mmCIF file of C-alpha atoms in Angstrom:
data_model
loop_
_atom_site.group_PDB
_atom_site.id
_atom_site.type_symbol
_atom_site.label_atom_id
_atom_site.label_comp_id
_atom_site.label_asym_id
_atom_site.label_seq_id
_atom_site.Cartn_x
_atom_site.Cartn_y
_atom_site.Cartn_z
ATOM 1 C CA MET A 16 44.384 22.557 53.169
ATOM 2 C CA MET A 17 41.753 25.288 53.072
ATOM 3 C CA GLN A 18 39.661 25.479 49.932
ATOM 4 C CA LYS A 19 38.598 28.839 48.595
ATOM 5 C CA VAL A 20 34.828 29.025 48.635
ATOM 6 C CA GLN A 21 33.184 29.333 45.241
ATOM 7 C CA GLN A 22 30.510 31.967 45.706
ATOM 8 C CA PRO A 23 27.158 31.166 44.048
ATOM 9 C CA LYS A 24 26.056 32.626 40.746
ATOM 10 C CA LEU A 25 22.871 34.632 40.208
ATOM 11 C CA ILE A 26 20.468 35.054 37.302
ATOM 12 C CA ASP A 27 18.592 38.253 38.073
ATOM 13 C CA VAL A 28 15.444 39.606 36.416
ATOM 14 C CA ASP A 29 17.232 41.399 33.564
ATOM 15 C CA ALA A 30 19.394 38.370 32.829
ATOM 16 C CA MET A 31 16.376 36.068 32.892
ATOM 17 C CA ALA A 32 14.447 38.237 30.437
ATOM 18 C CA ARG A 33 17.484 38.387 28.153
ATOM 19 C CA TRP A 34 17.952 34.617 28.288
ATOM 20 C CA VAL A 35 14.306 34.076 27.330
ATOM 21 C CA ARG A 36 14.453 36.580 24.474
ATOM 22 C CA ASP A 37 17.696 35.125 23.113
ATOM 23 C CA ASN A 38 16.535 31.508 23.236
ATOM 24 C CA GLY A 39 12.799 31.843 22.545
ATOM 25 C CA VAL A 40 9.887 30.956 24.804
ATOM 26 C CA GLU A 41 8.836 27.892 22.798
ATOM 27 C CA ASN A 42 12.350 26.459 22.613
ATOM 28 C CA ILE A 43 12.878 26.910 26.348
ATOM 29 C CA ILE A 44 9.526 25.371 27.285
ATOM 30 C CA THR A 45 10.019 22.295 25.111
ATOM 31 C CA GLY A 46 13.594 21.810 26.325
ATOM 32 C CA MET A 47 12.549 22.277 29.925
ATOM 33 C CA ALA A 48 9.704 19.784 29.470
ATOM 34 C CA ASP A 49 12.268 17.174 28.435
ATOM 35 C CA ALA A 50 14.401 17.972 31.503
ATOM 36 C CA ILE A 51 11.434 17.720 33.878
ATOM 37 C CA GLU A 52 10.288 14.421 32.399
ATOM 38 C CA THR A 53 13.806 13.031 32.802
ATOM 39 C CA ASP A 54 13.710 13.913 36.498
ATOM 40 C CA PHE A 55 10.199 12.504 36.928
ATOM 41 C CA LYS A 56 11.506 9.205 35.565
ATOM 42 C CA ARG A 57 13.873 9.061 38.560
ATOM 43 C CA TRP A 58 11.106 10.115 40.937
ATOM 44 C CA GLU A 59 11.986 7.589 43.613
ATOM 45 C CA ARG A 60 15.430 9.156 44.151
ATOM 46 C CA PHE A 61 13.981 12.450 45.376
ATOM 47 C CA ASP A 62 13.035 13.652 48.832
ATOM 48 C CA LYS A 63 9.361 14.535 48.538
ATOM 49 C CA VAL A 64 7.268 16.684 50.832
ATOM 50 C CA ALA A 65 4.205 18.851 50.260
ATOM 51 C CA ARG A 66 5.099 22.519 50.145
ATOM 52 C CA VAL A 67 5.163 24.484 53.373
ATOM 53 C CA ALA A 68 2.473 27.149 53.187
ATOM 54 C CA SER A 69 1.661 30.207 55.272
ATOM 55 C CA HIS A 70 -1.926 31.268 54.551
ATOM 56 C CA THR A 71 -3.548 34.625 55.265
ATOM 57 C CA PRO A 72 -6.983 35.949 54.220
ATOM 58 C CA ILE A 73 -5.410 37.745 51.239
ATOM 59 C CA GLY A 74 -2.901 35.203 49.977
ATOM 60 C CA VAL A 75 -0.301 32.546 50.619
ATOM 61 C CA ILE A 76 3.490 32.357 50.892
ATOM 62 C CA GLU A 77 5.084 28.979 50.230
ATOM 63 C CA LEU A 78 8.416 27.171 50.343
ATOM 64 C CA MET A 79 8.925 24.213 47.986
ATOM 65 C CA PRO A 80 11.993 22.055 48.791
ATOM 66 C CA THR A 81 13.403 18.829 47.339
ATOM 67 C CA SER A 82 16.690 16.980 46.821
ATOM 68 C CA ASP A 83 17.964 14.095 44.714
ATOM 69 C CA GLY A 84 20.743 13.355 47.195
ATOM 70 C CA GLU A 85 23.339 15.322 45.235
ATOM 71 C CA GLU A 86 21.687 18.701 44.811
ATOM 72 C CA TYR A 87 19.097 20.467 46.920
ATOM 73 C CA ALA A 88 16.616 23.045 45.648
ATOM 74 C CA PHE A 89 13.918 25.251 47.051
ATOM 75 C CA LYS A 90 11.553 27.873 45.689
ATOM 76 C CA TYR A 91 9.967 30.758 47.561
ATOM 77 C CA VAL A 92 6.667 31.757 45.950
ATOM 78 C CA ASN A 93 3.610 33.794 46.853
ATOM 79 C CA GLY A 94 0.049 33.878 45.537
ATOM 80 C CA HIS A 95 -2.029 36.990 46.198
ATOM 81 C CA PRO A 96 -5.053 37.271 43.848
ATOM 82 C CA SER A 97 -5.866 40.849 44.867
ATOM 83 C CA ASN A 98 -2.365 42.101 44.042
ATOM 84 C CA PRO A 99 -3.003 43.358 40.474
ATOM 85 C CA ALA A 100 -5.659 45.775 41.707
ATOM 86 C CA ARG A 101 -2.988 47.203 44.022
ATOM 87 C CA GLY A 102 -0.275 47.395 41.366
ATOM 88 C CA PHE A 103 1.515 44.161 42.303
ATOM 89 C CA GLN A 104 1.801 40.809 40.530
ATOM 90 C CA THR A 105 -0.267 37.876 41.747
ATOM 91 C CA VAL A 106 2.785 35.613 41.879
ATOM 92 C CA THR A 107 6.462 36.312 42.489
ATOM 93 C CA ALA A 108 9.210 33.812 43.175
ATOM 94 C CA TYR A 109 12.910 33.123 43.522
ATOM 95 C CA GLY A 110 14.850 29.903 43.992
ATOM 96 C CA MET A 111 18.159 28.316 44.853
ATOM 97 C CA LEU A 112 20.298 25.244 44.219
ATOM 98 C CA ALA A 113 22.783 23.913 46.776
ATOM 99 C CA ASP A 114 25.451 21.213 46.957
ATOM 100 C CA VAL A 115 24.289 18.423 49.269
ATOM 101 C CA ASP A 116 27.915 17.456 49.971
ATOM 102 C CA ASN A 117 28.702 20.617 51.944
ATOM 103 C CA GLY A 118 25.350 22.400 52.096
ATOM 104 C CA TYR A 119 26.640 25.505 50.319
ATOM 105 C CA PRO A 120 24.352 27.343 47.873
ATOM 106 C CA THR A 121 25.603 27.251 44.282
ATOM 107 C CA PHE A 122 22.995 29.055 42.202
ATOM 108 C CA PHE A 123 20.239 31.634 42.735
ATOM 109 C CA ALA A 124 17.613 32.772 40.243
ATOM 110 C CA GLU A 125 14.563 34.935 39.899
ATOM 111 C CA MET A 126 11.657 32.546 39.412
ATOM 112 C CA THR A 127 8.650 34.674 38.545
ATOM 113 C CA LEU A 128 9.426 34.322 34.845
ATOM 114 C CA LEU A 129 10.999 30.901 35.380
ATOM 115 C CA THR A 130 7.868 29.598 37.122
ATOM 116 C CA ALA A 131 5.723 30.673 34.176
ATOM 117 C CA LEU A 132 8.054 28.762 31.868
ATOM 118 C CA ARG A 133 8.179 25.771 34.232
ATOM 119 C CA THR A 134 4.395 25.589 34.597
ATOM 120 C CA ALA A 135 3.959 25.668 30.835
ATOM 121 C CA ALA A 136 6.681 23.020 30.484
ATOM 122 C CA VAL A 137 4.846 20.710 32.903
ATOM 123 C CA SER A 138 1.589 21.236 31.005
ATOM 124 C CA VAL A 139 3.101 20.316 27.650
ATOM 125 C CA MET A 140 5.089 17.437 29.161
ATOM 126 C CA VAL A 141 1.787 15.963 30.302
ATOM 127 C CA ALA A 142 -0.081 16.864 27.103
ATOM 128 C CA ARG A 143 2.424 14.847 25.062
ATOM 129 C CA HIS A 144 1.171 11.761 26.891
ATOM 130 C CA LEU A 145 -2.485 12.602 27.530
ATOM 131 C CA ALA A 146 -3.818 14.871 24.782
ATOM 132 C CA ARG A 147 -4.915 13.390 21.464
ATOM 133 C CA PRO A 148 -2.025 13.630 18.984
ATOM 134 C CA ASP A 149 -4.386 15.223 16.445
ATOM 135 C CA SER A 150 -5.389 18.069 18.798
ATOM 136 C CA LYS A 151 -5.859 21.325 16.860
ATOM 137 C CA VAL A 152 -7.729 23.756 19.131
ATOM 138 C CA ALA A 153 -6.890 24.902 22.660
ATOM 139 C CA ALA A 154 -9.245 26.793 24.956
ATOM 140 C CA PHE A 155 -8.083 28.939 27.868
ATOM 141 C CA LEU A 156 -10.407 29.799 30.737
ATOM 142 C CA GLY A 157 -8.395 32.557 32.350
ATOM 143 C CA ALA A 158 -6.031 34.933 30.523
ATOM 144 C CA GLY A 159 -3.656 35.927 33.293
ATOM 145 C CA SER A 160 0.129 35.856 33.453
ATOM 146 C CA GLN A 161 0.373 32.147 32.628
ATOM 147 C CA SER A 162 -1.791 32.124 29.508
ATOM 148 C CA GLU A 163 0.637 33.184 26.777
ATOM 149 C CA PHE A 164 3.321 30.815 28.048
ATOM 150 C CA GLN A 165 0.811 27.962 28.047
ATOM 151 C CA ALA A 166 -0.256 28.742 24.475
ATOM 152 C CA LEU A 167 3.319 28.940 23.209
ATOM 153 C CA GLY A 168 4.142 25.671 24.922
ATOM 154 C CA MET A 169 1.172 23.936 23.290
ATOM 155 C CA ARG A 170 2.280 25.203 19.896
ATOM 156 C CA GLY A 171 5.865 24.131 20.443
ATOM 157 C CA THR A 172 4.795 20.627 21.453
ATOM 158 C CA LEU A 173 1.565 19.912 19.563
ATOM 159 C CA GLY A 174 1.605 22.551 16.836
ATOM 160 C CA ILE A 175 -1.595 24.214 18.054
ATOM 161 C CA GLU A 176 -2.119 27.754 16.751
ATOM 162 C CA ASP A 177 -5.930 27.974 16.981
ATOM 163 C CA VAL A 178 -6.699 29.239 20.485
ATOM 164 C CA ARG A 179 -9.908 30.400 22.158
ATOM 165 C CA VAL A 180 -10.006 32.437 25.357
ATOM 166 C CA PHE A 181 -12.471 33.641 27.965
ATOM 167 C CA ASP A 182 -11.729 35.763 31.018
ATOM 168 C CA THR A 183 -14.105 37.642 33.284
ATOM 169 C CA ASP A 184 -11.802 40.623 32.720
ATOM 170 C CA PRO A 185 -12.148 41.685 29.058
ATOM 171 C CA GLU A 186 -8.854 43.565 29.263
ATOM 172 C CA ALA A 187 -7.043 40.313 30.120
ATOM 173 C CA SER A 188 -8.528 38.601 27.064
ATOM 174 C CA GLU A 189 -7.510 41.555 24.910
ATOM 175 C CA LYS A 190 -3.989 41.388 26.349
ATOM 176 C CA PHE A 191 -3.867 37.676 25.397
ATOM 177 C CA ARG A 192 -4.987 38.460 21.847
ATOM 178 C CA ARG A 193 -2.620 41.410 21.516
ATOM 179 C CA ASN A 194 0.384 39.356 22.605
ATOM 180 C CA LEU A 195 -0.307 36.212 20.580
ATOM 181 C CA GLU A 196 -1.738 37.332 17.245
ATOM 182 C CA PRO A 197 1.570 38.930 16.112
ATOM 183 C CA LEU A 198 3.241 35.586 16.873
ATOM 184 C CA GLY A 199 1.067 33.780 14.331
ATOM 185 C CA PHE A 200 -1.807 32.527 16.484
ATOM 186 C CA LYS A 201 -5.452 32.590 15.493
ATOM 187 C CA VAL A 202 -7.074 34.010 18.641
ATOM 188 C CA THR A 203 -10.822 33.964 19.258
ATOM 189 C CA VAL A 204 -11.930 36.062 22.234
ATOM 190 C CA CYS A 205 -15.166 34.601 23.617
ATOM 191 C CA ASP A 206 -17.951 36.093 25.719
ATOM 192 C CA THR A 207 -18.457 32.982 27.862
ATOM 193 C CA GLY A 208 -16.572 29.908 28.974
ATOM 194 C CA GLU A 209 -19.145 27.749 27.193
ATOM 195 C CA GLU A 210 -18.348 29.490 23.924
ATOM 196 C CA ALA A 211 -14.595 29.173 24.473
ATOM 197 C CA VAL A 212 -14.571 25.399 24.927
ATOM 198 C CA GLN A 213 -16.721 24.649 21.865
ATOM 199 C CA GLY A 214 -14.630 22.498 19.539
ATOM 200 C CA ALA A 215 -11.597 22.561 21.842
ATOM 201 C CA ASP A 216 -9.338 19.519 22.105
ATOM 202 C CA ILE A 217 -7.446 20.831 25.139
ATOM 203 C CA ILE A 218 -9.022 22.969 27.865
ATOM 204 C CA THR A 219 -6.723 24.849 30.233
ATOM 205 C CA THR A 220 -8.225 26.342 33.372
ATOM 206 C CA CYS A 221 -6.046 28.953 35.030
ATOM 207 C CA THR A 222 -7.702 31.480 37.324
ATOM 208 C CA ALA A 223 -6.273 33.339 40.292
ATOM 209 C CA ASP A 224 -9.218 33.668 42.680
ATOM 210 C CA LYS A 225 -8.611 31.488 45.744
ATOM 211 C CA ALA A 226 -12.138 30.123 46.096
ATOM 212 C CA ASN A 227 -14.166 27.025 45.348
ATOM 213 C CA ASN A 228 -15.305 28.151 41.914
ATOM 214 C CA THR A 229 -16.793 26.195 39.025
ATOM 215 C CA ILE A 230 -15.501 27.692 35.801
ATOM 216 C CA LEU A 231 -15.715 24.397 33.903
ATOM 217 C CA THR A 232 -18.949 22.439 34.269
ATOM 218 C CA ASN A 233 -19.622 18.831 33.375
ATOM 219 C CA ASP A 234 -21.848 19.694 30.405
ATOM 220 C CA MET A 235 -19.017 21.773 28.852
ATOM 221 C CA VAL A 236 -16.703 18.739 28.581
ATOM 222 C CA LYS A 237 -17.016 16.566 25.463
ATOM 223 C CA GLU A 238 -15.483 13.188 24.706
ATOM 224 C CA GLY A 239 -11.822 13.116 23.751
ATOM 225 C CA VAL A 240 -10.889 16.344 25.570
ATOM 226 C CA HIS A 241 -7.744 16.721 27.640
ATOM 227 C CA ILE A 242 -8.285 19.007 30.641
ATOM 228 C CA ASN A 243 -5.237 20.875 31.870
ATOM 229 C CA ALA A 244 -6.405 22.128 35.290
ATOM 230 C CA ILE A 245 -3.525 24.282 36.493
ATOM 231 C CA GLY A 246 -5.255 26.910 38.639
ATOM 232 C CA GLY A 247 -5.643 24.869 41.810
ATOM 233 C CA ASP A 248 -2.806 25.508 44.222
ATOM 234 C CA CYS A 249 -4.168 25.719 47.758
ATOM 235 C CA PRO A 250 -6.902 24.364 50.050
ATOM 236 C CA GLY A 251 -10.291 25.833 49.252
ATOM 237 C CA LYS A 252 -9.480 26.659 45.624
ATOM 238 C CA THR A 253 -11.022 24.664 42.763
ATOM 239 C CA GLU A 254 -12.072 25.323 39.173
ATOM 240 C CA LEU A 255 -13.818 22.142 37.970
ATOM 241 C CA GLU A 256 -17.248 20.793 38.765
ATOM 242 C CA GLY A 257 -16.565 17.718 40.850
ATOM 243 C CA SER A 258 -18.485 15.336 38.584
ATOM 244 C CA ILE A 259 -15.956 15.970 35.789
ATOM 245 C CA LEU A 260 -13.382 14.070 37.850
ATOM 246 C CA ASP A 261 -15.493 10.921 37.570
ATOM 247 C CA ARG A 262 -15.421 10.916 33.771
ATOM 248 C CA GLY A 263 -11.828 9.954 33.155
ATOM 249 C CA PRO A 264 -8.541 9.137 34.824
ATOM 250 C CA VAL A 265 -7.099 11.941 36.950
ATOM 251 C CA PHE A 266 -3.320 12.352 36.699
ATOM 252 C CA VAL A 267 -1.362 14.055 39.492
ATOM 253 C CA GLU A 268 2.164 14.939 40.531
ATOM 254 C CA PHE A 269 2.446 14.177 44.283
ATOM 255 C CA PRO A 270 -0.839 12.797 45.697
ATOM 256 C CA PRO A 271 -0.369 13.979 49.323
ATOM 257 C CA GLN A 272 -0.091 17.568 48.069
ATOM 258 C CA THR A 273 -2.740 17.327 45.351
ATOM 259 C CA ARG A 274 -5.356 15.860 47.701
ATOM 260 C CA VAL A 275 -5.045 19.009 49.826
ATOM 261 C CA GLU A 276 -4.620 21.639 47.105
ATOM 262 C CA GLY A 277 -5.949 20.264 43.816
ATOM 263 C CA GLU A 278 -9.299 19.557 42.234
ATOM 264 C CA ILE A 279 -9.438 16.189 44.007
ATOM 265 C CA GLN A 280 -9.798 17.958 47.362
ATOM 266 C CA GLN A 281 -13.499 17.727 46.411
ATOM 267 C CA LYS A 282 -13.278 13.930 46.534
ATOM 268 C CA PRO A 283 -12.779 11.321 49.301
ATOM 269 C CA GLU A 284 -9.244 10.547 50.424
ATOM 270 C CA ASP A 285 -9.318 7.220 48.573
ATOM 271 C CA PHE A 286 -10.376 8.724 45.227
ATOM 272 C CA PRO A 287 -8.220 6.951 42.608
ATOM 273 C CA VAL A 288 -5.495 8.911 40.823
ATOM 274 C CA VAL A 289 -2.604 8.079 38.497
ATOM 275 C CA GLU A 290 0.865 9.352 39.392
ATOM 276 C CA LEU A 291 2.559 10.897 36.381
ATOM 277 C CA TRP A 292 5.985 9.422 37.053
ATOM 278 C CA LYS A 293 4.491 5.967 36.650
ATOM 279 C CA VAL A 294 3.109 6.932 33.236
ATOM 280 C CA PHE A 295 6.505 8.190 32.121
ATOM 281 C CA ASN A 296 8.155 4.969 33.308
ATOM 282 C CA GLY A 297 5.564 2.768 31.603
ATOM 283 C CA GLN A 298 4.041 1.464 34.837
ATOM 284 C CA GLU A 299 0.645 3.086 34.167
ATOM 285 C CA PRO A 300 -1.118 3.925 30.887
ATOM 286 C CA GLY A 301 -1.668 7.458 29.664
ATOM 287 C CA ARG A 302 -4.411 8.134 27.135
ATOM 288 C CA GLU A 303 -5.954 4.845 26.043
ATOM 289 C CA SER A 304 -8.431 5.930 23.350
ATOM 290 C CA ALA A 305 -9.431 8.904 21.226
ATOM 291 C CA GLU A 306 -12.764 9.149 23.061
ATOM 292 C CA GLN A 307 -11.297 9.129 26.565
ATOM 293 C CA ILE A 308 -11.380 12.252 28.715
ATOM 294 C CA THR A 309 -8.064 12.840 30.503
ATOM 295 C CA ILE A 310 -7.632 15.232 33.426
ATOM 296 C CA PHE A 311 -4.349 16.665 34.688
ATOM 297 C CA ASP A 312 -4.915 17.985 38.218
ATOM 298 C CA SER A 313 -1.831 20.178 38.411
ATOM 299 C CA VAL A 314 -0.780 22.009 41.553
ATOM 300 C CA GLY A 315 2.945 22.398 40.872
ATOM 301 C CA PHE A 316 5.545 20.321 42.679
ATOM 302 C CA ALA A 317 9.087 21.015 43.862
ATOM 303 C CA ILE A 318 10.782 18.505 41.549
ATOM 304 C CA SER A 319 9.658 20.579 38.553
ATOM 305 C CA ASP A 320 11.322 23.651 40.080
ATOM 306 C CA PHE A 321 14.459 21.609 40.777
ATOM 307 C CA SER A 322 14.534 20.645 37.079
ATOM 308 C CA ALA A 323 13.839 24.192 35.889
ATOM 309 C CA LEU A 324 16.624 25.655 38.026
ATOM 310 C CA ARG A 325 19.118 23.090 36.783
ATOM 311 C CA TYR A 326 18.016 23.608 33.171
ATOM 312 C CA LEU A 327 18.539 27.368 33.554
ATOM 313 C CA ARG A 328 21.909 26.934 35.269
ATOM 314 C CA ASP A 329 23.195 24.545 32.617
ATOM 315 C CA SER A 330 21.869 26.726 29.788
ATOM 316 C CA THR A 331 23.623 29.850 31.081
ATOM 317 C CA LYS A 332 26.897 28.281 32.281
ATOM 318 C CA GLY A 333 29.897 30.374 31.242
ATOM 319 C CA SER A 334 27.752 33.224 29.901
ATOM 320 C CA ASP A 335 27.798 36.892 30.811
ATOM 321 C CA LEU A 336 24.264 36.519 32.203
ATOM 322 C CA LEU A 337 25.654 35.217 35.478
ATOM 323 C CA LYS A 338 26.679 37.381 38.404
ATOM 324 C CA GLU A 339 28.653 36.220 41.418
ATOM 325 C CA ILE A 340 27.043 37.134 44.732
ATOM 326 C CA GLN A 341 28.808 37.182 48.083
ATOM 327 C CA VAL A 342 26.481 35.281 50.398
ATOM 328 C CA ILE A 343 28.779 32.674 51.972
ATOM 329 C CA ALA A 344 30.896 33.827 54.896
ATOM 330 C CA ASP A 345 34.409 32.474 54.311
ATOM 331 C CA PRO A 346 36.809 32.956 57.267
ATOM 332 C CA ASP A 347 40.401 31.774 56.874
ATOM 333 C CA ASP A 348 39.777 29.364 59.739
ATOM 334 C CA PRO A 349 36.378 27.647 59.340
ATOM 335 C CA LYS A 350 36.150 27.399 63.130
ATOM 336 C CA ASP A 351 36.798 31.122 63.653
ATOM 337 C CA LEU A 352 33.848 33.023 62.231
ATOM 338 C CA PHE A 353 34.444 35.823 64.764
ATOM 339 C CA SER A 354 37.708 36.671 63.005
ATOM 340 C CA MET A 355 35.723 38.247 60.183
ATOM 341 C CA VAL A 356 34.359 40.951 62.505
ATOM 342 C CA ASN A 357 37.180 41.201 65.029
ATOM 343 C CA SER A 358 39.385 44.330 64.797
ATOM 344 C CA PRO A 359 41.324 46.645 67.127
ATOM 345 C CA LEU A 360 38.314 48.940 67.179
ATOM 346 C CA LEU A 361 36.292 46.162 68.844
ATOM 347 C CA VAL A 362 38.891 45.439 71.543
ATOM 348 C CA SER A 363 38.653 47.499 74.737
#
């Protein structure tokens, strides 16, 4: 007996913004962090492959797929650092879930906002294990689109409200201050990166320029700091001085991708790293002392997007935020696709 196809649901940009406003950025990030960690704990069940990237001189377009054997997910995302000067965003994205059983898509979503939430959720998920529990001050080197989400996530997880920021664009730093001070943060806008990291317990690097830069030098890093290096996302782009990586354990998502795109692309192929899923499952230690320097070399991995999409779908199920979209052709006879376009007008 023929089954009627259930067309997939969509969360568009307006619905996404409404969902975030109604539920609160901090609440979503902390809830999503729990969902991502749960999926990381079943890491070995997933298909894992480094993202498929198409590079040009001005940017990159990427596909990020994965599956746990029951559901499949992918994200389409771009990264074009020169876009803001031309009136476009640096990053845009959308994503999809599908049923592995029949291959049909079940859920679509805008992922520009969702990726910002997901990236912050990954940062705080890791900080719960690697940052000192008594951390009070966070420094941000880079005040772009990610920065406010990162700050709100750190407050929701670690209670941090004292934040310091430096950006080569003073208007970006002012934007950061303007957005966060009304939310109860103490924001210090700094003239240099060196000034920003003074007294910081957590340092987040997040710049857009796709180049081998050094925005955090070895002498800027003091004992006990957790470094949240989230700007690296492609070959030829780094933010940390390489010698920093020798000062403490480096934690990564998927080593084959991180060795190509992350900070450790500066190091030999056999440079030792710790896989996060093993920390979450108790197979590897996280932070081992208050004096230890911990480094999260984050590049973003497809399993986090899989988790974020499922978290969004489950959080919006049955709500008026969802729209049905007609994207699956559904002929009465599954072997007769031509019947959907056949008509007397087509017959000579």
